[in-house]
Amino acid sequence: MRTKITSTVAAHLLLALALLTAGCGGEEGGHHGAQERREDRARRVAEAWDGSAAARTWRAGYHPMGEAVQPPAGGFHAGADTRAFTTQNFVLRGTLPTAGPAEGEVRWGSGDPLVLPLTTAREAYASVARGGDDGPHLTVTGARPGAMTLATSRGPATVPAWLFTLEGYDTPLKRAAVTPSTLPRPPIGPQREVPTSELAPLAGLVEVAGDGRSVRVAAGHGSCDDGPAVHVLETGGSVVLSAFVTGEREGPCAGVLLRKEVTVRLAGRVGDRVLLDAFTGRPVPYGVPNGASPSWHGVSP
């Protein structure tokens, strides 16, 4: 039995992975014509985006492709502090600024800066301090406005940031204060009703290599298969990634959601090309959806 994915734009990942494990026992290999249909879908996604108003809006915006939260210079002193950071277990023992500018500038090496809304110190703190257990914690004693360098869809950018003073550290923890641009409405809808051996959604972007010639992405799969694979279609305006599950097998399967990172080599640099998910028809988001480092927020009407 092959797994089917039915996805809405708002919940494509959770729904797709849930259905993937529910089926958890497919025929060995894919079905006839799957590769042709996968390639056709990638071409249609590229054609829809290349030269579109959505692509122009995307390139004009601020879309983080790196961590919006950066540890103190040199990293954390001990494993307990690293655990506190990853579990977002913070304690506030100080006063956070209650006022600040409403907007700030994002600056790239070339081109005009972009003025965007800023978060408050309290909002920035709340985005990193979501833990609440009795385990190891980091103590924040204050915050001040500053700046940080962050990878974006348009290359490295200098962005406004809140610099949080940590007890025991000489340099601050940085949290980007600028709000990402809204994702433009995609010019093509998501793929529907296909086997995961043909096409599946990506879980997110992990990293773009420093030379721009490869990308590392996360893809989901089940416990009765050989894992995910990712094919690439490159055009002058976009890089379309098509994820699918390989080696699905019949048999009893554990109901678990698995995630694997896949490195995709490119013929040319990513540059300002839009990195797209063939399944969703959207730019591939960086990081965990709704996490501390989202690539975007919302979709324009």
mmCIF file of C-alpha atoms in Angstrom:
data_model
loop_
_atom_site.group_PDB
_atom_site.id
_atom_site.type_symbol
_atom_site.label_atom_id
_atom_site.label_comp_id
_atom_site.label_asym_id
_atom_site.label_seq_id
_atom_site.Cartn_x
_atom_site.Cartn_y
_atom_site.Cartn_z
ATOM 1 C CA MET A 1 0.000 0.000 0.000
ATOM 2 C CA ARG A 2 1.401 3.430 -0.907
ATOM 3 C CA THR A 3 0.924 6.359 1.354
ATOM 4 C CA LYS A 4 -1.130 9.291 0.080
ATOM 5 C CA ILE A 5 -0.683 12.926 1.084
ATOM 6 C CA THR A 6 -3.569 15.393 1.151
ATOM 7 C CA SER A 7 -2.288 18.780 2.287
ATOM 8 C CA THR A 8 -3.663 22.227 2.973
ATOM 9 C CA VAL A 9 -1.332 25.163 2.550
ATOM 10 C CA ALA A 10 -1.452 25.968 6.271
ATOM 11 C CA ALA A 11 -0.654 22.473 7.573
ATOM 12 C CA HIS A 12 1.103 20.648 4.750
ATOM 13 C CA LEU A 13 3.964 19.296 6.825
ATOM 14 C CA LEU A 14 2.133 17.865 9.838
ATOM 15 C CA LEU A 15 -0.623 16.361 7.758
ATOM 16 C CA ALA A 16 1.764 14.894 5.204
ATOM 17 C CA LEU A 17 3.973 13.247 7.809
ATOM 18 C CA ALA A 18 0.987 11.905 9.727
ATOM 19 C CA LEU A 19 -0.410 10.277 6.619
ATOM 20 C CA LEU A 20 3.025 9.004 5.719
ATOM 21 C CA THR A 21 3.363 6.973 8.900
ATOM 22 C CA ALA A 22 -0.248 5.902 8.791
ATOM 23 C CA GLY A 23 0.400 4.079 5.526
ATOM 24 C CA CYS A 24 3.834 2.790 6.582
ATOM 25 C CA GLY A 25 4.023 -0.170 4.264
ATOM 26 C CA GLY A 26 4.344 0.386 0.581
ATOM 27 C CA GLU A 27 5.450 -1.564 -2.417
ATOM 28 C CA GLU A 28 9.151 -1.778 -3.083
ATOM 29 C CA GLY A 29 10.181 1.132 -5.303
ATOM 30 C CA GLY A 30 7.983 3.692 -6.981
ATOM 31 C CA HIS A 31 5.238 3.359 -9.581
ATOM 32 C CA HIS A 32 5.560 3.722 -13.345
ATOM 33 C CA GLY A 33 5.804 7.311 -14.466
ATOM 34 C CA ALA A 34 6.512 8.743 -11.006
ATOM 35 C CA GLN A 35 9.760 10.339 -12.127
ATOM 36 C CA GLU A 36 8.131 11.934 -15.168
ATOM 37 C CA ARG A 37 5.291 13.353 -13.078
ATOM 38 C CA ARG A 38 7.732 14.611 -10.457
ATOM 39 C CA GLU A 39 9.812 16.371 -13.105
ATOM 40 C CA ASP A 40 6.686 17.812 -14.712
ATOM 41 C CA ARG A 41 5.540 19.225 -11.379
ATOM 42 C CA ALA A 42 8.968 20.811 -10.803
ATOM 43 C CA ARG A 43 8.854 22.437 -14.250
ATOM 44 C CA ARG A 44 5.380 23.824 -13.614
ATOM 45 C CA VAL A 45 6.469 25.276 -10.253
ATOM 46 C CA ALA A 46 9.515 26.908 -11.870
ATOM 47 C CA GLU A 47 7.472 28.308 -14.752
ATOM 48 C CA ALA A 48 4.903 29.752 -12.353
ATOM 49 C CA TRP A 49 7.537 31.519 -10.229
ATOM 50 C CA ASP A 50 10.118 32.643 -12.794
ATOM 51 C CA GLY A 51 9.457 36.280 -13.688
ATOM 52 C CA SER A 52 6.323 36.423 -11.493
ATOM 53 C CA ALA A 53 5.176 39.252 -9.237
ATOM 54 C CA ALA A 54 5.580 36.842 -6.307
ATOM 55 C CA ALA A 55 9.254 36.314 -7.174
ATOM 56 C CA ARG A 56 9.845 40.059 -7.394
ATOM 57 C CA THR A 57 8.170 40.585 -4.025
ATOM 58 C CA TRP A 58 10.197 37.749 -2.483
ATOM 59 C CA ARG A 59 13.493 39.221 -3.717
ATOM 60 C CA ALA A 60 12.575 42.648 -2.389
ATOM 61 C CA GLY A 61 11.792 41.315 1.102
ATOM 62 C CA TYR A 62 13.646 40.186 4.202
ATOM 63 C CA HIS A 63 13.527 36.406 4.615
ATOM 64 C CA PRO A 64 15.988 34.908 7.146
ATOM 65 C CA MET A 65 17.921 31.820 6.044
ATOM 66 C CA GLY A 66 20.009 31.566 9.206
ATOM 67 C CA GLU A 67 19.553 31.548 12.949
ATOM 68 C CA ALA A 68 17.736 34.582 14.315
ATOM 69 C CA VAL A 69 19.145 33.719 17.759
ATOM 70 C CA GLN A 70 22.928 33.656 18.164
ATOM 71 C CA PRO A 71 24.772 32.452 21.312
ATOM 72 C CA PRO A 72 27.525 34.512 22.969
ATOM 73 C CA ALA A 73 30.829 34.719 21.075
ATOM 74 C CA GLY A 74 32.744 31.468 21.524
ATOM 75 C CA GLY A 75 29.642 29.499 22.455
ATOM 76 C CA PHE A 76 28.431 28.342 25.828
ATOM 77 C CA HIS A 77 30.810 27.446 28.661
ATOM 78 C CA ALA A 78 29.245 24.105 29.600
ATOM 79 C CA GLY A 79 26.881 21.436 28.374
ATOM 80 C CA ALA A 80 24.281 22.507 30.919
ATOM 81 C CA ASP A 81 24.152 25.983 29.375
ATOM 82 C CA THR A 82 23.821 24.492 25.890
ATOM 83 C CA ARG A 83 20.928 22.365 27.120
ATOM 84 C CA ALA A 84 19.287 25.416 28.687
ATOM 85 C CA PHE A 85 19.599 27.254 25.381
ATOM 86 C CA THR A 86 18.170 24.405 23.277
ATOM 87 C CA THR A 87 15.281 23.868 25.718
ATOM 88 C CA GLN A 88 14.748 27.654 25.906
ATOM 89 C CA ASN A 89 15.000 27.583 29.685
ATOM 90 C CA PHE A 90 15.794 31.162 30.769
ATOM 91 C CA VAL A 91 15.332 33.138 33.976
ATOM 92 C CA LEU A 92 14.986 36.936 33.954
ATOM 93 C CA ARG A 93 16.737 38.685 36.837
ATOM 94 C CA GLY A 94 16.880 42.206 35.601
ATOM 95 C CA THR A 95 14.884 44.866 33.796
ATOM 96 C CA LEU A 96 14.158 44.849 30.087
ATOM 97 C CA PRO A 97 13.757 48.124 28.148
ATOM 98 C CA THR A 98 10.129 49.142 27.833
ATOM 99 C CA ALA A 99 10.574 51.570 24.937
ATOM 100 C CA GLY A 100 12.361 51.585 21.613
ATOM 101 C CA PRO A 101 11.931 52.474 17.942
ATOM 102 C CA ALA A 102 8.960 50.973 16.129
ATOM 103 C CA GLU A 103 10.941 50.359 12.923
ATOM 104 C CA GLY A 104 14.493 49.528 11.915
ATOM 105 C CA GLU A 105 16.611 49.068 8.788
ATOM 106 C CA VAL A 106 17.857 45.827 7.287
ATOM 107 C CA ARG A 107 21.034 46.503 5.265
ATOM 108 C CA TRP A 108 22.715 44.371 2.624
ATOM 109 C CA GLY A 109 26.111 44.822 0.984
ATOM 110 C CA SER A 110 24.437 46.450 -1.994
ATOM 111 C CA GLY A 111 21.016 47.860 -2.748
ATOM 112 C CA ASP A 112 18.674 49.971 -0.708
ATOM 113 C CA PRO A 113 17.988 49.160 2.949
ATOM 114 C CA LEU A 114 14.578 47.841 3.943
ATOM 115 C CA VAL A 115 12.594 49.444 6.766
ATOM 116 C CA LEU A 116 10.553 46.916 8.773
ATOM 117 C CA PRO A 117 8.718 46.728 12.131
ATOM 118 C CA LEU A 118 10.759 45.853 15.214
ATOM 119 C CA THR A 119 9.854 43.629 18.134
ATOM 120 C CA THR A 120 10.124 44.936 21.678
ATOM 121 C CA ALA A 121 12.705 43.625 24.113
ATOM 122 C CA ARG A 122 9.945 41.796 25.973
ATOM 123 C CA GLU A 123 8.686 40.131 22.771
ATOM 124 C CA ALA A 124 12.212 39.132 21.776
ATOM 125 C CA TYR A 125 12.827 37.647 25.230
ATOM 126 C CA ALA A 126 9.552 35.719 25.137
ATOM 127 C CA SER A 127 10.541 34.178 21.777
ATOM 128 C CA VAL A 128 13.687 32.607 23.249
ATOM 129 C CA ALA A 129 12.520 31.936 26.821
ATOM 130 C CA ARG A 130 9.760 29.388 26.273
ATOM 131 C CA GLY A 131 11.007 26.701 28.654
ATOM 132 C CA GLY A 132 9.781 26.275 32.198
ATOM 133 C CA ASP A 133 11.288 23.174 33.757
ATOM 134 C CA ASP A 134 13.547 22.881 36.796
ATOM 135 C CA GLY A 135 16.597 21.863 34.776
ATOM 136 C CA PRO A 136 19.606 23.980 33.786
ATOM 137 C CA HIS A 137 18.797 27.575 32.935
ATOM 138 C CA LEU A 138 20.463 30.721 31.608
ATOM 139 C CA THR A 139 20.023 33.937 33.565
ATOM 140 C CA VAL A 140 19.278 37.156 31.658
ATOM 141 C CA THR A 141 20.244 40.304 33.562
ATOM 142 C CA GLY A 142 19.373 42.949 30.965
ATOM 143 C CA ALA A 143 19.119 43.892 27.289
ATOM 144 C CA ARG A 144 20.132 46.690 24.971
ATOM 145 C CA PRO A 145 19.518 47.452 21.268
ATOM 146 C CA GLY A 146 22.247 46.546 18.788
ATOM 147 C CA ALA A 147 22.779 44.708 15.513
ATOM 148 C CA MET A 148 23.763 41.303 14.165
ATOM 149 C CA THR A 149 24.669 39.719 10.817
ATOM 150 C CA LEU A 150 22.218 37.161 9.491
ATOM 151 C CA ALA A 151 21.975 35.027 6.336
ATOM 152 C CA THR A 152 18.928 35.914 4.241
ATOM 153 C CA SER A 153 17.439 35.050 0.867
ATOM 154 C CA ARG A 154 19.310 38.096 -0.488
ATOM 155 C CA GLY A 155 22.639 37.272 1.099
ATOM 156 C CA PRO A 156 24.180 38.385 4.420
ATOM 157 C CA ALA A 157 22.377 41.306 6.052
ATOM 158 C CA THR A 158 22.955 43.518 9.067
ATOM 159 C CA VAL A 159 19.749 43.586 11.069
ATOM 160 C CA PRO A 160 18.628 45.312 14.283
ATOM 161 C CA ALA A 161 18.850 43.002 17.278
ATOM 162 C CA TRP A 162 18.299 42.839 21.010
ATOM 163 C CA LEU A 163 21.494 41.981 22.868
ATOM 164 C CA PHE A 164 20.730 40.070 26.064
ATOM 165 C CA THR A 165 23.269 40.098 28.863
ATOM 166 C CA LEU A 166 23.764 36.621 30.343
ATOM 167 C CA GLU A 167 25.066 35.960 33.824
ATOM 168 C CA GLY A 168 28.598 34.537 33.559
ATOM 169 C CA TYR A 169 29.235 35.730 29.977
ATOM 170 C CA ASP A 170 31.193 38.721 28.689
ATOM 171 C CA THR A 171 29.371 38.885 25.331
ATOM 172 C CA PRO A 172 25.607 38.919 24.761
ATOM 173 C CA LEU A 173 23.116 36.504 23.297
ATOM 174 C CA LYS A 174 21.651 38.134 20.188
ATOM 175 C CA ARG A 175 18.059 37.944 18.950
ATOM 176 C CA ALA A 176 17.060 39.588 15.662
ATOM 177 C CA ALA A 177 14.549 42.341 16.406
ATOM 178 C CA VAL A 178 13.229 42.886 12.905
ATOM 179 C CA THR A 179 10.058 41.136 11.786
ATOM 180 C CA PRO A 180 10.427 39.024 8.592
ATOM 181 C CA SER A 181 8.561 40.137 5.493
ATOM 182 C CA THR A 182 5.232 38.518 4.741
ATOM 183 C CA LEU A 183 5.433 35.666 2.243
ATOM 184 C CA PRO A 184 3.900 36.686 -1.109
ATOM 185 C CA ARG A 185 1.006 34.611 -2.318
ATOM 186 C CA PRO A 186 2.493 31.752 -4.372
ATOM 187 C CA PRO A 187 1.574 31.752 -8.075
ATOM 188 C CA ILE A 188 0.876 28.002 -7.953
ATOM 189 C CA GLY A 189 -1.001 25.826 -5.464
ATOM 190 C CA PRO A 190 0.297 22.764 -3.580
ATOM 191 C CA GLN A 191 0.405 19.283 -5.051
ATOM 192 C CA ARG A 192 -2.465 17.059 -3.945
ATOM 193 C CA GLU A 193 -3.216 13.333 -3.684
ATOM 194 C CA VAL A 194 0.101 11.768 -4.699
ATOM 195 C CA PRO A 195 2.067 8.850 -3.253
ATOM 196 C CA THR A 196 5.031 9.858 -1.106
ATOM 197 C CA SER A 197 7.164 7.709 -3.438
ATOM 198 C CA GLU A 198 6.334 10.312 -6.091
ATOM 199 C CA LEU A 199 6.460 13.585 -4.158
ATOM 200 C CA ALA A 200 6.418 14.751 -0.522
ATOM 201 C CA PRO A 201 6.852 18.105 1.249
ATOM 202 C CA LEU A 202 10.197 19.163 2.651
ATOM 203 C CA ALA A 203 10.486 19.689 6.398
ATOM 204 C CA GLY A 204 12.631 22.794 5.933
ATOM 205 C CA LEU A 205 15.940 24.333 4.924
ATOM 206 C CA VAL A 206 18.884 23.491 7.188
ATOM 207 C CA GLU A 207 21.709 25.371 5.510
ATOM 208 C CA VAL A 208 22.912 26.990 2.307
ATOM 209 C CA ALA A 209 26.627 26.288 1.807
ATOM 210 C CA GLY A 210 28.988 29.226 2.063
ATOM 211 C CA ASP A 211 29.807 29.024 -1.649
ATOM 212 C CA GLY A 212 26.114 28.749 -2.519
ATOM 213 C CA ARG A 213 26.650 25.576 -4.554
ATOM 214 C CA SER A 214 24.775 23.182 -2.293
ATOM 215 C CA VAL A 215 21.871 23.245 0.126
ATOM 216 C CA ARG A 216 21.039 20.989 3.052
ATOM 217 C CA VAL A 217 17.355 20.289 3.626
ATOM 218 C CA ALA A 218 15.323 18.138 6.003
ATOM 219 C CA ALA A 219 12.805 15.662 4.622
ATOM 220 C CA GLY A 220 10.326 13.369 6.356
ATOM 221 C CA HIS A 221 9.747 9.637 5.911
ATOM 222 C CA GLY A 222 8.363 6.575 7.703
ATOM 223 C CA SER A 223 9.838 3.492 9.344
ATOM 224 C CA CYS A 224 9.189 1.071 6.450
ATOM 225 C CA ASP A 225 11.224 2.703 3.704
ATOM 226 C CA ASP A 226 14.815 3.501 2.740
ATOM 227 C CA GLY A 227 14.504 7.189 3.532
ATOM 228 C CA PRO A 228 13.996 10.360 1.479
ATOM 229 C CA ALA A 229 15.686 11.532 -1.694
ATOM 230 C CA VAL A 230 15.644 15.018 -3.196
ATOM 231 C CA HIS A 231 15.926 15.910 -6.880
ATOM 232 C CA VAL A 232 16.678 19.414 -8.131
ATOM 233 C CA LEU A 233 15.596 21.473 -11.145
ATOM 234 C CA GLU A 234 17.567 24.662 -11.722
ATOM 235 C CA THR A 235 16.478 27.601 -13.862
ATOM 236 C CA GLY A 236 17.722 31.154 -14.161
ATOM 237 C CA GLY A 237 15.230 32.338 -11.552
ATOM 238 C CA SER A 238 14.627 29.396 -9.243
ATOM 239 C CA VAL A 239 15.909 26.177 -7.686
ATOM 240 C CA VAL A 240 13.073 23.657 -7.315
ATOM 241 C CA LEU A 241 13.589 20.772 -4.879
ATOM 242 C CA SER A 242 11.458 17.620 -5.204
ATOM 243 C CA ALA A 243 11.476 15.318 -2.170
ATOM 244 C CA PHE A 244 10.154 11.761 -2.243
ATOM 245 C CA VAL A 245 10.373 8.558 -0.227
ATOM 246 C CA THR A 246 12.383 5.613 -1.564
ATOM 247 C CA GLY A 247 12.074 1.876 -0.997
ATOM 248 C CA GLU A 248 8.630 1.674 0.624
ATOM 249 C CA ARG A 249 7.918 -1.861 1.918
ATOM 250 C CA GLU A 250 4.948 -3.888 3.096
ATOM 251 C CA GLY A 251 4.790 -5.059 6.702
ATOM 252 C CA PRO A 252 4.074 -3.876 10.244
ATOM 253 C CA CYS A 253 5.636 -0.477 10.898
ATOM 254 C CA ALA A 254 6.206 1.634 13.984
ATOM 255 C CA GLY A 255 4.062 4.767 13.951
ATOM 256 C CA VAL A 256 6.969 7.231 14.125
ATOM 257 C CA LEU A 257 7.812 10.368 12.201
ATOM 258 C CA LEU A 258 11.379 10.308 10.976
ATOM 259 C CA ARG A 259 13.418 13.257 9.699
ATOM 260 C CA LYS A 260 16.585 13.050 7.647
ATOM 261 C CA GLU A 261 18.888 15.738 6.315
ATOM 262 C CA VAL A 262 19.814 15.556 2.633
ATOM 263 C CA THR A 263 22.521 17.592 0.892
ATOM 264 C CA VAL A 264 21.671 18.672 -2.659
ATOM 265 C CA ARG A 265 24.496 19.716 -4.995
ATOM 266 C CA LEU A 266 23.766 22.477 -7.476
ATOM 267 C CA ALA A 267 25.161 23.271 -10.919
ATOM 268 C CA GLY A 268 25.357 26.971 -10.042
ATOM 269 C CA ARG A 269 25.220 29.189 -6.979
ATOM 270 C CA VAL A 270 21.861 29.769 -5.333
ATOM 271 C CA GLY A 271 22.423 33.523 -5.592
ATOM 272 C CA ASP A 272 19.143 35.417 -5.665
ATOM 273 C CA ARG A 273 17.228 32.500 -7.148
ATOM 274 C CA VAL A 274 14.131 31.452 -5.203
ATOM 275 C CA LEU A 275 14.579 28.095 -3.435
ATOM 276 C CA LEU A 276 11.257 26.289 -3.926
ATOM 277 C CA ASP A 277 9.538 23.129 -2.639
ATOM 278 C CA ALA A 278 7.929 21.297 -5.568
ATOM 279 C CA PHE A 279 5.218 19.836 -3.328
ATOM 280 C CA THR A 280 4.010 23.055 -1.708
ATOM 281 C CA GLY A 281 4.848 25.408 -4.571
ATOM 282 C CA ARG A 282 6.368 27.759 -1.966
ATOM 283 C CA PRO A 283 9.825 28.911 -0.923
ATOM 284 C CA VAL A 284 11.479 26.372 1.376
ATOM 285 C CA PRO A 285 11.287 27.759 4.942
ATOM 286 C CA TYR A 286 14.378 27.916 7.102
ATOM 287 C CA GLY A 287 14.237 26.065 10.411
ATOM 288 C CA VAL A 288 11.263 24.730 12.326
ATOM 289 C CA PRO A 289 7.834 26.212 11.523
ATOM 290 C CA ASN A 290 6.685 28.539 14.353
ATOM 291 C CA GLY A 291 10.149 28.310 15.906
ATOM 292 C CA ALA A 292 12.528 31.079 16.902
ATOM 293 C CA SER A 293 13.922 31.494 13.386
ATOM 294 C CA PRO A 294 11.033 31.542 10.912
ATOM 295 C CA SER A 295 11.698 32.407 7.272
ATOM 296 C CA TRP A 296 8.499 34.395 7.107
ATOM 297 C CA HIS A 297 5.215 35.081 8.772
ATOM 298 C CA GLY A 298 1.822 34.776 7.152
ATOM 299 C CA VAL A 299 0.832 35.006 3.522
ATOM 300 C CA SER A 300 -0.239 38.205 1.829
ATOM 301 C CA PRO A 301 -3.886 38.298 0.692
#
